[in-house]
PDB file of C-alpha atoms and ligand atoms in Angstrom:
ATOM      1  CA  UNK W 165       0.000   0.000   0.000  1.00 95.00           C
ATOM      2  CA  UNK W 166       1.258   3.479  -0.445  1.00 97.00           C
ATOM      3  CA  UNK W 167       2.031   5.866   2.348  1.00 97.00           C
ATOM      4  CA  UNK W 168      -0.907   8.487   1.123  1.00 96.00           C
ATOM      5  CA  UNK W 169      -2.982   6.228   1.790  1.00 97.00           C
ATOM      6  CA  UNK W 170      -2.380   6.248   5.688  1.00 98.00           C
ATOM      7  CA  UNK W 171      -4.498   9.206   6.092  1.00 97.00           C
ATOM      8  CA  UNK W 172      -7.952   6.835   6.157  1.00 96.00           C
ATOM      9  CA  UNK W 173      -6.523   4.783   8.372  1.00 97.00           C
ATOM     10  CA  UNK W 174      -5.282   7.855  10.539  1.00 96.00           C
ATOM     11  CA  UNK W 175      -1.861   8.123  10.374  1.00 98.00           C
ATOM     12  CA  UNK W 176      -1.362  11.320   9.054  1.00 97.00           C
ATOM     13  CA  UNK W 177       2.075  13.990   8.343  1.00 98.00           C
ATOM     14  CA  UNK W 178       3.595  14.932  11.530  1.00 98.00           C
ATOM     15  CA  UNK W 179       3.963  12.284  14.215  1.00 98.00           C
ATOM     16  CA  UNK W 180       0.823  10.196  15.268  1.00 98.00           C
ATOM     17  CA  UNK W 181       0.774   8.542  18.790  1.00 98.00           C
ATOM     18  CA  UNK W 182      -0.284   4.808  18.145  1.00 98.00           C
ATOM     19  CA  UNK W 183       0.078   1.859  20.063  1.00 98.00           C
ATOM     20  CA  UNK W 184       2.762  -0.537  18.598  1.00 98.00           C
ATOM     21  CA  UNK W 185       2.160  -4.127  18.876  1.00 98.00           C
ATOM     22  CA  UNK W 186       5.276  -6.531  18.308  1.00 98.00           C
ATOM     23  CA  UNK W 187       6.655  -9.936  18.846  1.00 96.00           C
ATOM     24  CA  UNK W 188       5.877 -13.405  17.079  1.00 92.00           C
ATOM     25  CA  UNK W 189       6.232 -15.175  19.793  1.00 89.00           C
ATOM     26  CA  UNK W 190       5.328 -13.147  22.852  1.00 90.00           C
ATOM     27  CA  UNK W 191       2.952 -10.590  22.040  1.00 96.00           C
ATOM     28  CA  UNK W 192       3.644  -6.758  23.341  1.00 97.00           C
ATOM     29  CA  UNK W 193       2.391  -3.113  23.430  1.00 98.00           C
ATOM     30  CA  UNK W 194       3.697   0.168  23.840  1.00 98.00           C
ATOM     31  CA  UNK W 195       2.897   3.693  22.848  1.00 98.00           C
ATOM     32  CA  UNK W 196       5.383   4.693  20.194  1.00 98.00           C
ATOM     33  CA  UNK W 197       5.330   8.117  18.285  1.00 98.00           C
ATOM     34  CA  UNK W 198       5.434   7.129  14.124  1.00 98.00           C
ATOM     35  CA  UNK W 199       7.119   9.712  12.212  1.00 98.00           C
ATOM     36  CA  UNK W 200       5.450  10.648   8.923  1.00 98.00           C
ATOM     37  CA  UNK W 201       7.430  13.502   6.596  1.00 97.00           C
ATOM     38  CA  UNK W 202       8.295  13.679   2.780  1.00 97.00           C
ATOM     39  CA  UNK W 203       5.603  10.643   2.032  1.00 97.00           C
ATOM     40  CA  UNK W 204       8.319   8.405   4.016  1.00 98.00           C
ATOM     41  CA  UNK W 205       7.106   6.433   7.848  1.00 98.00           C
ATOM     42  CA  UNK W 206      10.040   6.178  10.384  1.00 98.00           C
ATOM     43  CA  UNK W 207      10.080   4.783  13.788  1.00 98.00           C
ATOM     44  CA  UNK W 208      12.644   5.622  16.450  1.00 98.00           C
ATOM     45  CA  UNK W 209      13.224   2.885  19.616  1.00 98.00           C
ATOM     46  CA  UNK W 210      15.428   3.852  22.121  1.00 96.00           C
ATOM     47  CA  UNK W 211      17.092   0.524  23.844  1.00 96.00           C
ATOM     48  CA  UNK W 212      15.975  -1.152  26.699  1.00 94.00           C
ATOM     49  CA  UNK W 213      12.667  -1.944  25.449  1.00 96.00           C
ATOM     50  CA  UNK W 214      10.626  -4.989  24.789  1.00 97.00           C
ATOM     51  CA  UNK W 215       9.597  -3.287  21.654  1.00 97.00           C
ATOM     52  CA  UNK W 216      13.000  -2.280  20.658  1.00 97.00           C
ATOM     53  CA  UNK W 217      13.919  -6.126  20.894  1.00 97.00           C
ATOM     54  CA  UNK W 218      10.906  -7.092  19.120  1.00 97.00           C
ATOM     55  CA  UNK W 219      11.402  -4.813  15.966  1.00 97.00           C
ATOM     56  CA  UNK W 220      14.916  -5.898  15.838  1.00 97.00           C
ATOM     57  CA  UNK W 221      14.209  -9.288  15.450  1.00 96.00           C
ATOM     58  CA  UNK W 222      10.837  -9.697  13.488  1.00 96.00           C
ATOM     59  CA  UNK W 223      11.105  -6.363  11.475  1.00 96.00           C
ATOM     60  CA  UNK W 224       7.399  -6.306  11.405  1.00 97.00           C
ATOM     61  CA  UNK W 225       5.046  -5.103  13.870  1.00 98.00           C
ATOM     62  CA  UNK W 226       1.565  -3.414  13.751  1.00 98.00           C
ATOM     63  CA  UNK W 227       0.543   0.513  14.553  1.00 98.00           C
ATOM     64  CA  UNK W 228      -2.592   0.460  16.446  1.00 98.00           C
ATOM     65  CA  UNK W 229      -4.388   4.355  15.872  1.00 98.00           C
ATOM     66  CA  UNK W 230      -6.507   4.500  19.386  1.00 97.00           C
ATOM     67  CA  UNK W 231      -7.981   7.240  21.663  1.00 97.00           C
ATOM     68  CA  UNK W 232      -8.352   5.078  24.600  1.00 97.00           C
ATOM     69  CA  UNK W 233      -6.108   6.532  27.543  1.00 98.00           C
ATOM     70  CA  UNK W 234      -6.383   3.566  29.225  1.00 97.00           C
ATOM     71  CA  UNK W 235      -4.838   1.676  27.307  1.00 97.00           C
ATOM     72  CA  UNK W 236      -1.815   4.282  26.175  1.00 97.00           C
ATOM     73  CA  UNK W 237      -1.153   4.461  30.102  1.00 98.00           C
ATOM     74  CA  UNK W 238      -1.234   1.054  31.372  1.00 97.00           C
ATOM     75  CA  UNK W 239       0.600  -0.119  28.078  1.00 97.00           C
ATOM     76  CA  UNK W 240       3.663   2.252  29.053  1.00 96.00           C
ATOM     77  CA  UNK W 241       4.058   1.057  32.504  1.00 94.00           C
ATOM     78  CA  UNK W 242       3.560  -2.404  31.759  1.00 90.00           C
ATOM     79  CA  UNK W 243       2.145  -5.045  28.866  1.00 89.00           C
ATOM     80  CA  UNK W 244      -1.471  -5.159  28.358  1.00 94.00           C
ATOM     81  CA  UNK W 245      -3.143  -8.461  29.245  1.00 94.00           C
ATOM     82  CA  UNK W 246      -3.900 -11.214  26.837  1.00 94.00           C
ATOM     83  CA  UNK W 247      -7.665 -10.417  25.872  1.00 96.00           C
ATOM     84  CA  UNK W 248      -6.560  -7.128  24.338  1.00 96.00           C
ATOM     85  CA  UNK W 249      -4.429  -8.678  21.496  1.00 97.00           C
ATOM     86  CA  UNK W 250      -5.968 -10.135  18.370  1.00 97.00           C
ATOM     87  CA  UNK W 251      -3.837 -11.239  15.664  1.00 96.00           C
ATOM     88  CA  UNK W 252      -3.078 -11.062  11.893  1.00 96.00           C
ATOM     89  CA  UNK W 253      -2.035 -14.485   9.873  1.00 95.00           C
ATOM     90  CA  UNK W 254       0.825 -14.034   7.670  1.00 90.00           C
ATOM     91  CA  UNK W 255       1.901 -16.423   5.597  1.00 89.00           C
ATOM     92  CA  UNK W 256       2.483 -19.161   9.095  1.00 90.00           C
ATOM     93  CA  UNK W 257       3.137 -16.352  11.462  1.00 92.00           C
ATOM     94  CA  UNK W 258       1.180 -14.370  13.879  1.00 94.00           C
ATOM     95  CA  UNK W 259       1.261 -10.243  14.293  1.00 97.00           C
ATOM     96  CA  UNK W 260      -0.236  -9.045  17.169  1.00 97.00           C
ATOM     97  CA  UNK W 261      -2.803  -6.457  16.614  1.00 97.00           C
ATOM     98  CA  UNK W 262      -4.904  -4.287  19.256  1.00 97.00           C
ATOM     99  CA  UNK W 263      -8.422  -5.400  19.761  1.00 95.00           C
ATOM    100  CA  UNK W 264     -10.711  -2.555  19.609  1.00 90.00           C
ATOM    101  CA  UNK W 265      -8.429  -0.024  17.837  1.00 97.00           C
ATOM    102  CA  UNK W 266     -10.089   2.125  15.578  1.00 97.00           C
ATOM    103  CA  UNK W 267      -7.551   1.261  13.207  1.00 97.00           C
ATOM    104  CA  UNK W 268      -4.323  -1.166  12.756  1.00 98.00           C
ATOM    105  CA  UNK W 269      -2.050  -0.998  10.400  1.00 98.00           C
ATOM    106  CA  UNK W 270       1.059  -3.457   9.199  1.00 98.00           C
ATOM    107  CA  UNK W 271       4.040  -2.587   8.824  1.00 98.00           C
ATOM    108  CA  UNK W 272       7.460  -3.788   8.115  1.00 97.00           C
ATOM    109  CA  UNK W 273      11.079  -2.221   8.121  1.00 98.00           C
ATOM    110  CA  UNK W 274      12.504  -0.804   5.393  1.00 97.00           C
ATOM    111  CA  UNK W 275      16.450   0.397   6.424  1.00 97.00           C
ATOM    112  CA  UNK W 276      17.122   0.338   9.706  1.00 97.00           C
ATOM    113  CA  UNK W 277      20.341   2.643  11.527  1.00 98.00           C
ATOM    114  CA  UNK W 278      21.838   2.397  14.761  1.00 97.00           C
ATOM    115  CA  UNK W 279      23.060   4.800  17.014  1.00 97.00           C
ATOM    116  CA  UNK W 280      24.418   3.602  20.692  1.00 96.00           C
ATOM    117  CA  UNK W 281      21.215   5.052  22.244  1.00 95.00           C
ATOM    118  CA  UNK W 282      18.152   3.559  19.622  1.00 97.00           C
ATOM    119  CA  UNK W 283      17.478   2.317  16.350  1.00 98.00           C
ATOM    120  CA  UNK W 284      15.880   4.440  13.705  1.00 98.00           C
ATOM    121  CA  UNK W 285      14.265   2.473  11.086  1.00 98.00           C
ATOM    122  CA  UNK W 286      12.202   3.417   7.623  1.00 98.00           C
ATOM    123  CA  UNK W 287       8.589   1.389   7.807  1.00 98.00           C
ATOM    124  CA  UNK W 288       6.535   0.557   4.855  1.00 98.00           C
ATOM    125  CA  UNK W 289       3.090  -0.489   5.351  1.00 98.00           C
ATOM    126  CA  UNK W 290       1.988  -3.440   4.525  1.00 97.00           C
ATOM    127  CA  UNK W 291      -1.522  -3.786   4.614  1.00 97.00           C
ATOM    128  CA  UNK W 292      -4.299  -1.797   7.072  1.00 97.00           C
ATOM    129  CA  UNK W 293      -7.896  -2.777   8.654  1.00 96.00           C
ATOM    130  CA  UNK W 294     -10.511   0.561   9.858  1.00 96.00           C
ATOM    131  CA  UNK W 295     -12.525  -0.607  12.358  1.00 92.00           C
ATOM    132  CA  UNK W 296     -14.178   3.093  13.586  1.00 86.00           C
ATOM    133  CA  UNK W 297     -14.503   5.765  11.688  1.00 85.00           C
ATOM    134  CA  UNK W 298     -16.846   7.657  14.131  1.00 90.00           C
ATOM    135  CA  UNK W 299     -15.397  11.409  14.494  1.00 91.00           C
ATOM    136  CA  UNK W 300     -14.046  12.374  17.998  1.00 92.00           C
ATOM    137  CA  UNK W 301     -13.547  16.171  19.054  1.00 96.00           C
ATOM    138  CA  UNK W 302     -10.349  16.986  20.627  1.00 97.00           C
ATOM    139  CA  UNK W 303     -10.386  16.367  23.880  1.00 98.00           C
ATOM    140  CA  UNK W 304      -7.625  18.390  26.270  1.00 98.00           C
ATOM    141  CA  UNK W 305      -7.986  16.150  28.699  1.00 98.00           C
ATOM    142  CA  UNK W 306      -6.777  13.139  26.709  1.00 98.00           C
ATOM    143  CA  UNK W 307      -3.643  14.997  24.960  1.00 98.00           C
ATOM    144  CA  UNK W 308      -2.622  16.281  27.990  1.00 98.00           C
ATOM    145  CA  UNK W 309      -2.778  12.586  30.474  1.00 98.00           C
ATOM    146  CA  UNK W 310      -0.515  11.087  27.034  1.00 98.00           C
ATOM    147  CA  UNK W 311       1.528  14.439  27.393  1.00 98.00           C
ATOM    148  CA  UNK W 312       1.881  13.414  31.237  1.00 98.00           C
ATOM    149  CA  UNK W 313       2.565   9.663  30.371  1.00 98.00           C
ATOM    150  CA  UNK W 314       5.107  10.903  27.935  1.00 98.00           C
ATOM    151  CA  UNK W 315       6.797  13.076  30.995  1.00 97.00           C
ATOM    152  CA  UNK W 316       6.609  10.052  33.006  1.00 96.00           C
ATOM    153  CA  UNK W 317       8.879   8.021  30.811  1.00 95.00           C
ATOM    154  CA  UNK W 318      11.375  10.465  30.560  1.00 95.00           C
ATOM    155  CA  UNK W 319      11.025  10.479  34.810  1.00 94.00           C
ATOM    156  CA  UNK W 320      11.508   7.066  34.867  1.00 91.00           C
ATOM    157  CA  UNK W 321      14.842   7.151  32.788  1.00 90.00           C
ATOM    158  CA  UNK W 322      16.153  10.502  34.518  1.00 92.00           C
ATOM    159  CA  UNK W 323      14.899  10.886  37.882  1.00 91.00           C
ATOM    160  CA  UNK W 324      14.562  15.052  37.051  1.00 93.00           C
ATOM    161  CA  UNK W 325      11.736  16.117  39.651  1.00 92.00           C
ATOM    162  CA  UNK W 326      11.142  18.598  36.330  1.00 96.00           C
ATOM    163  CA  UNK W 327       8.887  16.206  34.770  1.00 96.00           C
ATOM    164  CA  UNK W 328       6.601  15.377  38.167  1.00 96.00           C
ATOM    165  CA  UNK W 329       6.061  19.321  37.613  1.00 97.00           C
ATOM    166  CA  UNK W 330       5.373  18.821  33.961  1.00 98.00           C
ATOM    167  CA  UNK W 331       2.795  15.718  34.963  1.00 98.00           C
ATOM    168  CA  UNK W 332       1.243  18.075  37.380  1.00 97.00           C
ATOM    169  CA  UNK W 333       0.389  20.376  34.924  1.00 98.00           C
ATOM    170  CA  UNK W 334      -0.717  18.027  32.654  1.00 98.00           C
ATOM    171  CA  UNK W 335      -2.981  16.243  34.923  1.00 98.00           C
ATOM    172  CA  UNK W 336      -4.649  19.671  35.950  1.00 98.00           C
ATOM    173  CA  UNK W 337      -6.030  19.940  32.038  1.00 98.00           C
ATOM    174  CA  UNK W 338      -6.802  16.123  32.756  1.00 98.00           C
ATOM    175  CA  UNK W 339      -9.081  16.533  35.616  1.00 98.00           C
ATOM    176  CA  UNK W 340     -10.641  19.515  34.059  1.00 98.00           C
ATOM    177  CA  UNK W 341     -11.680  19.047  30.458  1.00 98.00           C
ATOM    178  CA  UNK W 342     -11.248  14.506  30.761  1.00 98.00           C
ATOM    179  CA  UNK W 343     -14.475  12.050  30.777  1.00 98.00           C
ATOM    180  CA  UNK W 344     -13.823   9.522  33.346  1.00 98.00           C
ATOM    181  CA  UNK W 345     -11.221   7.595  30.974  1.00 98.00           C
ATOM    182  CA  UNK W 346      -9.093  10.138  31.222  1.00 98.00           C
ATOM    183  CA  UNK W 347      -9.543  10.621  34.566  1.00 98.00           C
ATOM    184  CA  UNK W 348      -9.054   7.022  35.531  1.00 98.00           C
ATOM    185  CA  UNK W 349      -5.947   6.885  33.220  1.00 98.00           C
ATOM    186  CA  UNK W 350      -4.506   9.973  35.175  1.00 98.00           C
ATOM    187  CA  UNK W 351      -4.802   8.276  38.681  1.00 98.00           C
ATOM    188  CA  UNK W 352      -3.068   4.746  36.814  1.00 97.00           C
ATOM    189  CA  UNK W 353      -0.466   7.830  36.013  1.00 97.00           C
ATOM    190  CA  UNK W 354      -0.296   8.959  39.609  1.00 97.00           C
ATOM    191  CA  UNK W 355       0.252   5.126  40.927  1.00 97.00           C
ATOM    192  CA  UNK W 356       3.018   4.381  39.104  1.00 95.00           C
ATOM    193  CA  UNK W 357       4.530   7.713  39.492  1.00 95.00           C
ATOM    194  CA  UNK W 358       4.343   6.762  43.344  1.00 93.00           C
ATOM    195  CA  UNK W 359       5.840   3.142  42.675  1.00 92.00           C
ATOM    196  CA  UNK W 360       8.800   5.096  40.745  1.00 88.00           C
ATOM    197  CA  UNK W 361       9.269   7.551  43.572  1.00 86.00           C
ATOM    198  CA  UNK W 362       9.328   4.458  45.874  1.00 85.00           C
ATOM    199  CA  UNK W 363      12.064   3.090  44.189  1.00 82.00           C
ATOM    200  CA  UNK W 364      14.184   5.706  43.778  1.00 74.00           C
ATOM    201  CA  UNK W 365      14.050   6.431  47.581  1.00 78.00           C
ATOM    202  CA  UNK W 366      15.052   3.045  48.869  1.00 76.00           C
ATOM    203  CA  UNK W 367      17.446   2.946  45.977  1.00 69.00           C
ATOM    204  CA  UNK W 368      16.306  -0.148  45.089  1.00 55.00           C
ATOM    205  CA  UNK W 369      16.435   0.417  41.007  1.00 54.00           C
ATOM    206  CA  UNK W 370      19.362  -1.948  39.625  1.00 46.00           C
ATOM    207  CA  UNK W 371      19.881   0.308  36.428  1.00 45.00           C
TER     208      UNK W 371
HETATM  209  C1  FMN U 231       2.842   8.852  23.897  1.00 82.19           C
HETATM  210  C2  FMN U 231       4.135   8.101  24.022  1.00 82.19           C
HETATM  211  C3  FMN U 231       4.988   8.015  22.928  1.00 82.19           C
HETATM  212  C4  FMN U 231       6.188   7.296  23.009  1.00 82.19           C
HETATM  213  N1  FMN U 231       7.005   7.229  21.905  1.00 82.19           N
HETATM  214  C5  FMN U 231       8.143   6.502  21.958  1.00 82.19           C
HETATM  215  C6  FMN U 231       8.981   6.385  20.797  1.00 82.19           C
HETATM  216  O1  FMN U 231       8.709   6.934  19.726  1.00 82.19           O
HETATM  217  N2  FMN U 231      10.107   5.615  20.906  1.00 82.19           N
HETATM  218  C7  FMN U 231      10.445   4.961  22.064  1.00 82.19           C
HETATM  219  O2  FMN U 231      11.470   4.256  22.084  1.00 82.19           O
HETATM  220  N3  FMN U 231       9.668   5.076  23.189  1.00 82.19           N
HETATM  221  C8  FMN U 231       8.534   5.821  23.156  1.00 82.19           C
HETATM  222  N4  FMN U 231       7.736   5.924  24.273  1.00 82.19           N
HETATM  223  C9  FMN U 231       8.139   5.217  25.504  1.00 82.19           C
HETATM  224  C10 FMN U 231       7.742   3.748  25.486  1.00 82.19           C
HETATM  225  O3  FMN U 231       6.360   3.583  25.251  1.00 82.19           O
HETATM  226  C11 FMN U 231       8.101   3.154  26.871  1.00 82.19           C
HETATM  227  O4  FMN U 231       9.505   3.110  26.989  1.00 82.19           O
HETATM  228  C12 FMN U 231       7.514   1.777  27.125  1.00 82.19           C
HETATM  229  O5  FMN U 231       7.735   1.451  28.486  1.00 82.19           O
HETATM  230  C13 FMN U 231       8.118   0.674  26.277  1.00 82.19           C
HETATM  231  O6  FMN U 231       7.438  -0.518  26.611  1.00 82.19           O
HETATM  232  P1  FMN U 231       7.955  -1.976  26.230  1.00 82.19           P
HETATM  233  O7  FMN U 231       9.176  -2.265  27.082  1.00 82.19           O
HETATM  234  O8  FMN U 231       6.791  -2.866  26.546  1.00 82.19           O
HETATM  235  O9  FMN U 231       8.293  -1.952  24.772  1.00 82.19           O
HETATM  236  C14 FMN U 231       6.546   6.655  24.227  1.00 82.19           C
HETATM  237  C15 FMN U 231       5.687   6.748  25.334  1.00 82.19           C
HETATM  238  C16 FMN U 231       4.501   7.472  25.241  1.00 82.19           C
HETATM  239  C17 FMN U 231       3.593   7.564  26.440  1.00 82.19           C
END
């Protein structure tokens, strides 16, 4: 399929927040920012991830469009449970897909460059299923709880008390202008924020 054709299935110019679901033989999720310029798709994975590990070996993965908060949160933190993956047969293998996306979308790796920090990697879609295409208003209270899950990863790696400012913030918008989704997602937020916090007082991390 051709990349112009990305805009039905909502991945349009600029960089679109999707959830990326990897890995033939254990299925994963993460939030992961696609990077669409110059009718070309990239992906950038920093190391350390399950995702990163995943891409590298399969070179094929799927980009899930969603606007459930929910599931960008707890997906971050940690892997979503079974029921939320359905799958896509190709040829004899299996690509995870997210149930009850509005839209998935495969894709496999074109070149791929590494730095000592991530890999950076050209993706070429493959083929694409629309499963919603009810319109949704933009809603400040779910940009802003992904803008605060976004801080939170970059809390996790650096330990900057900045970012629990920038969360803050965030979550203000949240509580203001979210449904209860967003709201719920911002207290998931919160929790592991506190779990983090935990472990960076008793020192416990092993990084
Ligand atoms: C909205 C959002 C966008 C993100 N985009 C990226 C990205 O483009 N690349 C990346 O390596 N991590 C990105 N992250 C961080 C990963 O989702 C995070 O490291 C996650 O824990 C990885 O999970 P995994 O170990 O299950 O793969 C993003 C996080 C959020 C909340």
């Amino acid at each position: 399929m051709e990349v112009s054709e990305l805009d039905k299935y909502g991945i349009c110019d600029g960089i679109s927040e999707i959830i990326l679901t990897s890995g033939i033989k254990n299925p994963n999720a993460a939030p992961i920012g696609l990077i669409r310029k110059d009718n070309k798709v990239f992906i950038r994975l920093y190391k350390g991830s399950t995702t990163y590990e995943n891409v590298k070996q399969d070179e094929i993965f799927a980009a899930n469009v969603t606007c459930n908060p929910l599931l960008f949160v707890k997906s971050t933190f940690s892997n979503l449970e079974n029921e939320n993956f359905k799958y896509y047969h190709l040829n004899s293998t299996k690509i995870p897909l997210l149930k009850n996306s509005a839209s998935s979308v495969i894709f496999r790796c074109g070149e791929i460059k590494h730095t000592e920090q991530a890999m950076t990697a050209e993706i070429i879609p493959m083929n694409a299923m629309a499963n919603d295409y009810r319109p949704r208003a933009i809603n400040r209270g779910l940009t802003a709880v992904i803008e605060a899950a976004v801080h939170a990863t970059r809390y996790e790696l650096t330990r900057n008390s900045d970012f629990l400012d920038l969360i803050d913030r965030c979550l203000e918008t949240t509580y203001k202008c979210g449904g209860q989704r967003e709201k719920d997602a911002a207290e998931i937020l919160l929790n592991e924020i506190d779990e983090i916090k935990k472990r960076v007082a008793g020192g416990k991390d092993t990084e």
